CSV table of C-alpha atoms and ligand atoms in Angstrom, one decimal:
chain,number,residue,atom,x,y,z
A,1,MET,CA,13.3,-18.2,21.2
A,2,LYS,CA,11.0,-15.3,21.8
A,3,VAL,CA,11.0,-12.8,18.9
A,4,LEU,CA,9.5,-9.3,18.9
A,5,ILE,CA,8.8,-7.9,15.4
A,6,GLY,CA,7.9,-4.2,14.9
A,7,GLY,CA,5.7,-4.0,11.8
A,8,GLY,CA,5.5,-7.8,11.7
A,9,SER,CA,1.9,-7.6,10.3
A,10,GLY,CA,3.3,-6.6,6.8
A,11,PHE,CA,4.6,-8.3,3.7
A,12,ILE,CA,8.0,-9.3,5.1
A,13,GLY,CA,6.8,-9.7,8.7
A,14,GLN,CA,4.2,-12.2,7.8
A,15,SER,CA,6.7,-14.4,6.0
A,16,LEU,CA,9.2,-14.1,8.7
A,17,SER,CA,6.7,-14.9,11.4
A,18,LYS,CA,5.6,-18.0,9.5
A,19,LEU,CA,9.2,-19.2,9.2
A,20,LEU,CA,10.0,-18.5,12.8
A,21,ASN,CA,6.8,-20.3,14.0
A,22,SER,CA,7.7,-23.3,11.8
A,23,ARG,CA,11.0,-23.4,13.6
A,24,GLY,CA,9.4,-23.4,17.1
A,25,HIS,CA,10.0,-19.8,18.0
A,26,LYS,CA,7.3,-17.6,19.6
A,27,VAL,CA,6.5,-14.3,17.8
A,28,THR,CA,5.0,-11.1,19.2
A,29,ILE,CA,4.2,-8.3,16.8
A,30,VAL,CA,4.3,-4.6,17.6
A,31,SER,CA,1.6,-2.8,15.6
A,32,ARG,CA,-0.5,0.4,15.6
A,33,ARG,CA,-3.5,-1.8,16.3
A,34,PRO,CA,-4.0,-4.2,19.2
A,35,GLY,CA,-4.9,-7.8,18.6
A,36,LYS,CA,-4.1,-11.4,19.2
A,37,GLY,CA,-0.3,-12.0,19.4
A,38,ARG,CA,0.2,-8.2,19.2
A,39,ILE,CA,1.2,-5.3,21.4
A,40,THR,CA,1.0,-1.7,20.4
A,41,TRP,CA,3.8,0.9,20.1
A,42,GLU,CA,2.2,2.7,23.0
A,43,ASP,CA,2.5,-0.5,25.1
A,44,VAL,CA,6.2,-0.6,24.4
A,45,SER,CA,6.7,3.1,25.2
A,46,LYS,CA,4.7,2.8,28.5
A,47,ILE,CA,5.4,-0.7,29.8
A,48,GLY,CA,8.8,-1.3,28.2
A,49,LEU,CA,10.2,-4.2,26.2
A,50,PRO,CA,8.4,-7.6,26.7
A,51,PRO,CA,10.9,-10.4,27.4
A,52,CYS,CA,12.5,-11.5,24.1
A,53,ASP,CA,15.7,-13.0,22.7
A,54,ALA,CA,15.6,-10.9,19.5
A,55,ALA,CA,13.9,-7.7,18.4
A,56,VAL,CA,13.4,-6.9,14.7
A,57,ASN,CA,12.0,-3.7,13.2
A,58,LEU,CA,10.1,-3.9,9.9
A,59,ALA,CA,7.7,-1.0,10.4
A,60,GLY,CA,7.4,1.6,7.7
A,61,GLU,CA,4.9,3.4,5.6
A,62,ASN,CA,5.1,2.1,2.0
A,63,VAL,CA,7.3,4.7,0.2
A,64,LEU,CA,6.3,3.7,-3.3
A,65,ASN,CA,2.5,3.6,-2.7
A,66,PRO,CA,1.4,5.0,-6.1
A,67,LEU,CA,-1.9,6.0,-4.6
A,68,LYS,CA,-0.3,8.4,-2.2
A,69,ARG,CA,0.9,11.8,-3.6
A,70,TRP,CA,4.3,12.9,-2.5
A,71,THR,CA,3.1,15.7,-0.2
A,72,GLU,CA,5.0,17.0,2.8
A,73,LYS,CA,2.6,15.2,5.1
A,74,PHE,CA,3.1,11.8,3.4
A,75,LYS,CA,6.9,12.4,3.3
A,76,GLN,CA,6.9,13.0,7.1
A,77,GLU,CA,4.8,9.8,7.6
A,78,VAL,CA,7.4,7.8,5.6
A,79,ILE,CA,10.2,9.2,7.8
A,80,SER,CA,8.5,9.0,11.2
A,81,SER,CA,7.0,5.5,10.6
A,82,ARG,CA,10.6,4.3,10.4
A,83,ILE,CA,12.5,6.7,12.7
A,84,GLU,CA,10.0,6.8,15.6
A,85,THR,CA,9.3,3.1,15.7
A,86,THR,CA,13.0,2.4,15.6
A,87,ARG,CA,13.6,4.9,18.4
A,88,THR,CA,10.9,3.3,20.5
A,89,LEU,CA,12.5,-0.1,20.2
A,90,THR,CA,16.0,1.2,20.7
A,91,GLN,CA,15.0,3.0,23.9
A,92,ALA,CA,13.0,0.0,25.2
A,93,ILE,CA,16.1,-2.3,24.6
A,94,SER,CA,18.4,0.2,26.3
A,95,LYS,CA,16.1,0.4,29.4
A,96,SER,CA,15.3,-3.3,29.6
A,97,PRO,CA,16.7,-5.2,32.5
A,98,ASN,CA,16.9,-8.3,30.3
A,99,PRO,CA,17.8,-7.0,26.8
A,100,PRO,CA,17.7,-9.3,23.8
A,101,GLN,CA,20.8,-10.9,22.3
A,102,SER,CA,20.1,-9.3,18.9
A,103,TRP,CA,18.5,-6.2,17.5
A,104,ILE,CA,17.9,-6.4,13.8
A,105,LEU,CA,16.9,-3.4,11.7
A,106,VAL,CA,15.8,-3.9,8.1
A,107,THR,CA,16.6,-0.9,6.0
A,108,GLY,CA,17.5,-0.6,2.3
A,109,VAL,CA,20.4,-0.6,-0.2
A,110,GLY,CA,19.1,2.9,-1.1
A,111,TYR,CA,21.8,3.9,1.5
A,112,TYR,CA,24.4,3.7,-1.3
A,113,PRO,CA,24.5,6.4,-4.0
A,114,PRO,CA,22.8,5.4,-7.2
A,115,SER,CA,25.3,4.5,-9.9
A,116,GLN,CA,25.4,2.3,-13.0
A,117,THR,CA,29.1,1.7,-12.7
A,118,HIS,CA,30.2,1.6,-9.0
A,119,GLN,CA,29.8,-1.7,-7.1
A,120,TYR,CA,29.1,-1.5,-3.4
A,121,SER,CA,29.7,-3.8,-0.5
A,122,GLU,CA,28.7,-3.4,3.1
A,123,GLU,CA,32.0,-1.4,3.7
A,124,SER,CA,31.1,1.3,1.1
A,125,PRO,CA,30.2,4.8,2.3
A,126,GLY,CA,26.8,6.2,1.6
A,127,GLY,CA,23.9,8.0,3.4
A,128,ASP,CA,24.1,11.4,1.7
A,129,ALA,CA,23.1,11.0,-1.9
A,130,ASP,CA,19.4,11.7,-1.9
A,131,PHE,CA,16.2,11.5,0.1
A,132,LEU,CA,16.3,7.7,0.5
A,133,SER,CA,20.0,7.5,1.4
A,134,ARG,CA,19.7,10.2,4.1
A,135,LEU,CA,16.6,8.4,5.4
A,136,VAL,CA,18.5,5.1,5.7
A,137,ARG,CA,21.4,6.9,7.4
A,138,ASP,CA,19.2,8.6,10.0
A,139,TRP,CA,17.1,5.4,10.5
A,140,GLU,CA,20.2,3.3,11.2
A,141,GLN,CA,21.7,5.9,13.5
A,142,VAL,CA,18.5,5.9,15.7
A,143,ALA,CA,19.0,2.1,16.1
A,144,GLU,CA,22.4,2.5,17.8
A,145,LEU,CA,22.5,1.5,21.4
A,146,SER,CA,24.6,3.8,23.5
A,147,PRO,CA,27.3,1.8,25.2
A,148,SER,CA,26.5,3.5,28.6
A,149,ASN,CA,22.8,2.6,28.4
A,150,SER,CA,23.1,-0.9,27.1
A,151,LYS,CA,23.6,-3.3,30.1
A,152,SER,CA,24.2,-6.2,27.8
A,153,SER,CA,25.9,-7.2,24.7
A,154,THR,CA,22.8,-6.8,22.5
A,155,GLN,CA,24.1,-6.9,19.0
A,156,LEU,CA,22.7,-4.5,16.4
A,157,VAL,CA,22.6,-5.9,12.8
A,158,ARG,CA,21.6,-3.5,10.0
A,159,VAL,CA,20.2,-5.6,7.1
A,160,ARG,CA,20.2,-3.4,3.9
A,161,SER,CA,17.7,-5.1,1.6
A,162,GLY,CA,17.2,-4.8,-2.1
A,163,VAL,CA,13.7,-5.0,-3.7
A,164,VAL,CA,12.0,-8.0,-2.0
A,165,LEU,CA,10.4,-10.3,-4.5
A,166,GLY,CA,7.5,-12.3,-3.2
A,167,ARG,CA,4.1,-13.6,-4.3
A,168,ASP,CA,2.0,-11.9,-1.5
A,169,GLY,CA,3.3,-8.4,-1.4
A,170,GLY,CA,6.0,-5.9,-2.3
A,171,ALA,CA,6.7,-4.9,-5.9
A,172,LEU,CA,6.1,-8.1,-7.9
A,173,PRO,CA,2.3,-8.6,-7.7
A,174,SER,CA,1.6,-5.1,-9.0
A,175,MET,CA,4.1,-5.6,-11.9
A,176,LEU,CA,2.4,-8.8,-13.0
A,177,TRP,CA,-0.9,-7.5,-14.4
A,178,PRO,CA,0.7,-5.1,-17.0
A,179,PHE,CA,2.9,-8.0,-18.2
A,180,ARG,CA,0.0,-10.4,-18.4
A,181,LEU,CA,-1.8,-7.8,-20.6
A,182,CYS,CA,1.3,-7.5,-22.8
A,183,LEU,CA,1.7,-3.9,-21.5
A,184,GLY,CA,5.0,-4.6,-19.6
A,185,GLY,CA,8.4,-3.0,-20.3
A,186,PRO,CA,11.5,-1.6,-18.7
A,187,ILE,CA,11.2,1.5,-16.5
A,188,GLY,CA,13.0,4.6,-18.0
A,189,SER,CA,16.2,3.6,-19.8
A,190,GLY,CA,16.1,0.1,-18.2
A,191,ASN,CA,19.9,0.4,-17.6
A,192,GLN,CA,19.5,1.2,-13.9
A,193,PRO,CA,20.8,-1.6,-11.6
A,194,PHE,CA,18.1,-3.7,-10.0
A,195,PRO,CA,19.2,-5.0,-6.6
A,196,TRP,CA,16.7,-7.7,-5.4
A,197,ILE,CA,16.2,-10.7,-3.1
A,198,HIS,CA,13.7,-13.5,-2.9
A,199,ILE,CA,11.5,-13.1,0.2
A,200,GLU,CA,12.4,-16.6,1.4
A,201,ASP,CA,16.1,-15.8,1.3
A,202,LEU,CA,15.5,-12.5,3.2
A,203,CYS,CA,13.5,-14.3,5.9
A,204,ARG,CA,16.1,-17.1,6.1
A,205,LEU,CA,18.8,-14.5,6.6
A,206,LEU,CA,16.9,-12.7,9.3
A,207,CYS,CA,16.2,-16.1,11.0
A,208,GLN,CA,19.9,-17.0,10.9
A,209,CYS,CA,20.8,-13.7,12.7
A,210,ILE,CA,18.1,-14.4,15.2
A,211,GLU,CA,19.1,-18.0,15.9
A,212,GLN,CA,22.8,-17.1,16.1
A,213,GLY,CA,22.0,-14.3,18.6
A,214,GLY,CA,23.3,-11.7,16.2
A,215,CYS,CA,25.8,-12.0,13.4
A,216,SER,CA,29.6,-11.6,13.1
A,217,GLU,CA,28.8,-8.7,10.9
A,218,ALA,CA,27.1,-5.4,11.9
A,219,ILE,CA,25.9,-4.7,8.4
A,220,LEU,CA,24.5,-7.2,5.9
A,221,ASN,CA,23.5,-6.5,2.3
A,222,ALA,CA,20.4,-8.6,1.6
A,223,VAL,CA,20.6,-8.9,-2.2
A,224,SER,CA,20.9,-12.0,-4.3
A,225,PRO,CA,24.5,-12.6,-5.5
A,226,SER,CA,23.6,-12.3,-9.2
A,227,SER,CA,21.8,-9.0,-8.7
A,228,VAL,CA,25.1,-7.2,-8.7
A,229,LYS,CA,24.9,-7.4,-12.5
A,230,ASP,CA,21.1,-7.3,-12.9
A,231,THR,CA,19.5,-4.2,-14.5
A,232,ASN,CA,15.8,-3.2,-14.7
A,233,SER,CA,16.0,-4.4,-18.3
A,234,ASN,CA,17.3,-7.9,-17.4
A,235,PHE,CA,14.6,-8.2,-14.8
A,236,THR,CA,12.0,-7.1,-17.4
A,237,GLN,CA,13.3,-9.7,-19.9
A,238,ALA,CA,13.4,-12.5,-17.3
A,239,LEU,CA,9.8,-11.7,-16.2
A,240,SER,CA,8.6,-11.6,-19.8
A,241,ARG,CA,10.2,-15.0,-20.5
A,242,ALA,CA,8.9,-16.5,-17.3
A,243,LEU,CA,5.3,-15.3,-18.1
A,244,GLY,CA,5.6,-16.0,-21.9
A,245,ARG,CA,4.5,-12.4,-22.7
A,246,PRO,CA,6.3,-9.7,-24.6
A,247,ALA,CA,7.7,-6.7,-22.7
A,248,ILE,CA,8.1,-4.0,-25.3
A,249,LEU,CA,6.4,-1.0,-23.8
A,250,PRO,CA,8.9,1.1,-21.8
A,251,VAL,CA,7.5,3.2,-18.9
A,252,PRO,CA,8.8,6.7,-19.8
A,253,ALA,CA,10.9,8.4,-17.1
A,254,LEU,CA,8.6,11.5,-17.4
A,255,ALA,CA,5.6,9.5,-16.4
A,256,VAL,CA,7.4,8.0,-13.4
A,257,LYS,CA,8.4,11.5,-12.3
A,258,ALA,CA,4.9,12.8,-12.7
A,259,LEU,CA,3.4,9.9,-10.7
A,260,PHE,CA,5.9,9.5,-8.0
A,261,GLY,CA,7.5,13.0,-7.6
A,262,GLU,CA,11.1,14.1,-7.6
A,263,ASP,CA,12.2,12.4,-4.4
A,264,ARG,CA,10.6,9.0,-5.2
A,265,ALA,CA,11.3,8.8,-9.0
A,266,PRO,CA,15.0,8.0,-8.4
A,267,MET,CA,14.1,4.9,-6.5
A,268,LEU,CA,12.6,3.5,-9.8
A,269,LEU,CA,14.8,5.3,-12.4
A,270,GLU,CA,18.1,4.8,-10.7
A,271,GLY,CA,19.7,2.0,-8.7
A,272,GLN,CA,22.7,0.5,-7.0
A,273,ARG,CA,25.0,-2.4,-7.9
A,274,VAL,CA,25.3,-4.1,-4.5
A,275,ALA,CA,27.2,-7.2,-3.6
A,276,PRO,CA,26.2,-9.3,-0.5
A,277,GLN,CA,29.9,-9.6,0.5
A,278,ARG,CA,29.6,-9.9,4.3
A,279,THR,CA,26.3,-11.8,4.0
A,280,LEU,CA,28.2,-14.6,2.1
A,281,GLN,CA,31.2,-14.3,4.5
A,282,SER,CA,28.7,-14.9,7.4
A,283,GLY,CA,28.1,-18.4,5.9
A,284,PHE,CA,24.7,-17.6,4.5
A,285,THR,CA,23.7,-19.6,1.3
A,286,PHE,CA,21.1,-18.3,-1.0
A,287,LEU,CA,18.3,-20.6,-2.2
A,288,TYR,CA,17.5,-18.2,-5.1
A,289,PRO,CA,20.9,-16.7,-6.3
A,290,ASP,CA,19.6,-15.6,-9.7
A,291,LEU,CA,16.5,-14.2,-11.3
A,292,ASN,CA,15.6,-17.3,-13.3
A,293,SER,CA,15.5,-19.5,-10.2
A,294,ALA,CA,13.6,-16.8,-8.2
A,295,LEU,CA,11.0,-16.1,-10.8
A,296,ALA,CA,10.5,-19.8,-11.6
A,297,ASP,CA,9.6,-20.3,-7.9
A,298,LEU,CA,7.5,-17.1,-7.5
A,299,LEU,CA,5.4,-17.6,-10.7
A,300,ARG,CA,4.8,-21.4,-10.2
B,401,NDP,P1,4.9,-3.1,4.6
B,401,NDP,O1,4.4,-2.1,3.7
B,401,NDP,O2,4.2,-4.4,4.5
B,401,NDP,O3,4.7,-2.5,6.1
B,401,NDP,C1,5.1,-3.1,7.3
B,401,NDP,C2,4.4,-2.7,8.4
B,401,NDP,O4,4.7,-1.3,8.8
B,401,NDP,C3,2.9,-2.6,8.3
B,401,NDP,O5,2.3,-3.9,8.4
B,401,NDP,C4,2.4,-1.7,9.4
B,401,NDP,O6,2.1,-2.4,10.6
B,401,NDP,C5,3.6,-0.8,9.6
B,401,NDP,N1,3.3,0.6,9.1
B,401,NDP,C6,2.9,1.0,7.9
B,401,NDP,N2,2.7,2.3,7.9
B,401,NDP,C7,3.0,2.7,9.1
B,401,NDP,C8,3.0,4.0,9.8
B,401,NDP,N3,2.6,5.1,9.1
B,401,NDP,N4,3.4,4.1,11.1
B,401,NDP,C9,3.8,3.0,11.8
B,401,NDP,N5,3.8,1.7,11.2
B,401,NDP,C10,3.4,1.6,9.9
B,401,NDP,O7,6.5,-3.3,4.6
B,401,NDP,P2,7.4,-4.5,4.1
B,401,NDP,O8,7.1,-5.7,4.9
B,401,NDP,O9,7.4,-4.6,2.6
B,401,NDP,O10,8.8,-3.9,4.5
B,401,NDP,C11,9.3,-3.9,5.9
B,401,NDP,C12,10.4,-2.9,6.0
B,401,NDP,O11,11.5,-3.3,5.1
B,401,NDP,C13,10.1,-1.5,5.7
B,401,NDP,O12,10.7,-0.6,6.6
B,401,NDP,C14,10.6,-1.2,4.3
B,401,NDP,O13,11.1,0.1,4.1
B,401,NDP,C15,11.9,-2.2,4.3
B,401,NDP,N6,12.2,-2.6,3.0
B,401,NDP,C16,11.3,-3.3,2.2
B,401,NDP,C17,11.6,-3.7,0.9
B,401,NDP,C18,10.5,-4.3,0.1
B,401,NDP,O14,10.8,-4.6,-1.1
B,401,NDP,N7,9.4,-4.7,0.6
B,401,NDP,C19,12.9,-3.4,0.4
B,401,NDP,C20,13.8,-2.8,1.3
B,401,NDP,C21,13.5,-2.4,2.5
B,401,NDP,P3,0.7,-2.1,11.4
B,401,NDP,O15,-0.3,-1.8,10.4
B,401,NDP,O16,0.5,-3.5,12.1
B,401,NDP,O17,1.1,-1.0,12.4
């Protein structure tokens, strides 16, 4: 199959491309920079969608980049890097004479309101709790194909991911050095839920949607089954055990607020208990259903 991946040069995109290539599929990346195996967003806007069986969007400025201050300019970049790239692909799919079978948008479980007690499934309402949930709501809305424009039965699947744990990017590598120096510890109270997924499971789930030409479900929560009960404290303890290092130095909430700003701090100090209900109903099986198996693999 031919697969087009917006933002495919990043952490998730590289793993997904590797998996798709190993299964005999041909990947083209949409990027801000031209290169081998790539087209640019301008190309898509001007020339239209290249022939493909599936389109995926993974583009987005890293929200939790600690080196970027939470200025209005950066906030707009976080928003537009998701909304405008998604809009470009949605419009190109709508106009394409041969649209793909599936259109897959990876967003986040930040759609659901933060809570230590509520448990969410794909059916739960959300999208209006804070900056991140409103961003996910708008981002997913832009991906909708208007029935009058869409000449085909292209299926939109919104994959709401938890924190993606992998060796080569995302949150985990930056957490390892403080733990290795015995400076690790929970963030804030540590009681906040910690929804997560192993990178390999996320890519296998996306691959399943691509190969099946969509999914019986329009929304999939991409979180490991056990993460519905995991907290930041559990994660800290599991990481500490796996590394054989103590984790006794909590990161104070005030420091998180000072470094990340009011809109971003809740992404670290609060969380959502999310179940992958429809993901499991779709027949997907997780290779890494709990933290111990995921960390044993990632820290090998
Ligand atoms: P990366 O930070 O690795 O970025 C993915 C790609 O987005 C980059 O390679 C880049 O492609 C493109 N990009 C970055 N900034 C901009 C910008 N300002 N404008 C346009 N394109 C930009 O992301 P991940 O692979 O970690 O995540 C992919 C998607 O999944 C993101 O939208 C993210 O929000 C979402 N997600 C990720 C989670 C995680 O834990 N990693 C958890 C939940 C959701 P290029 O330089 O080639 O243009």
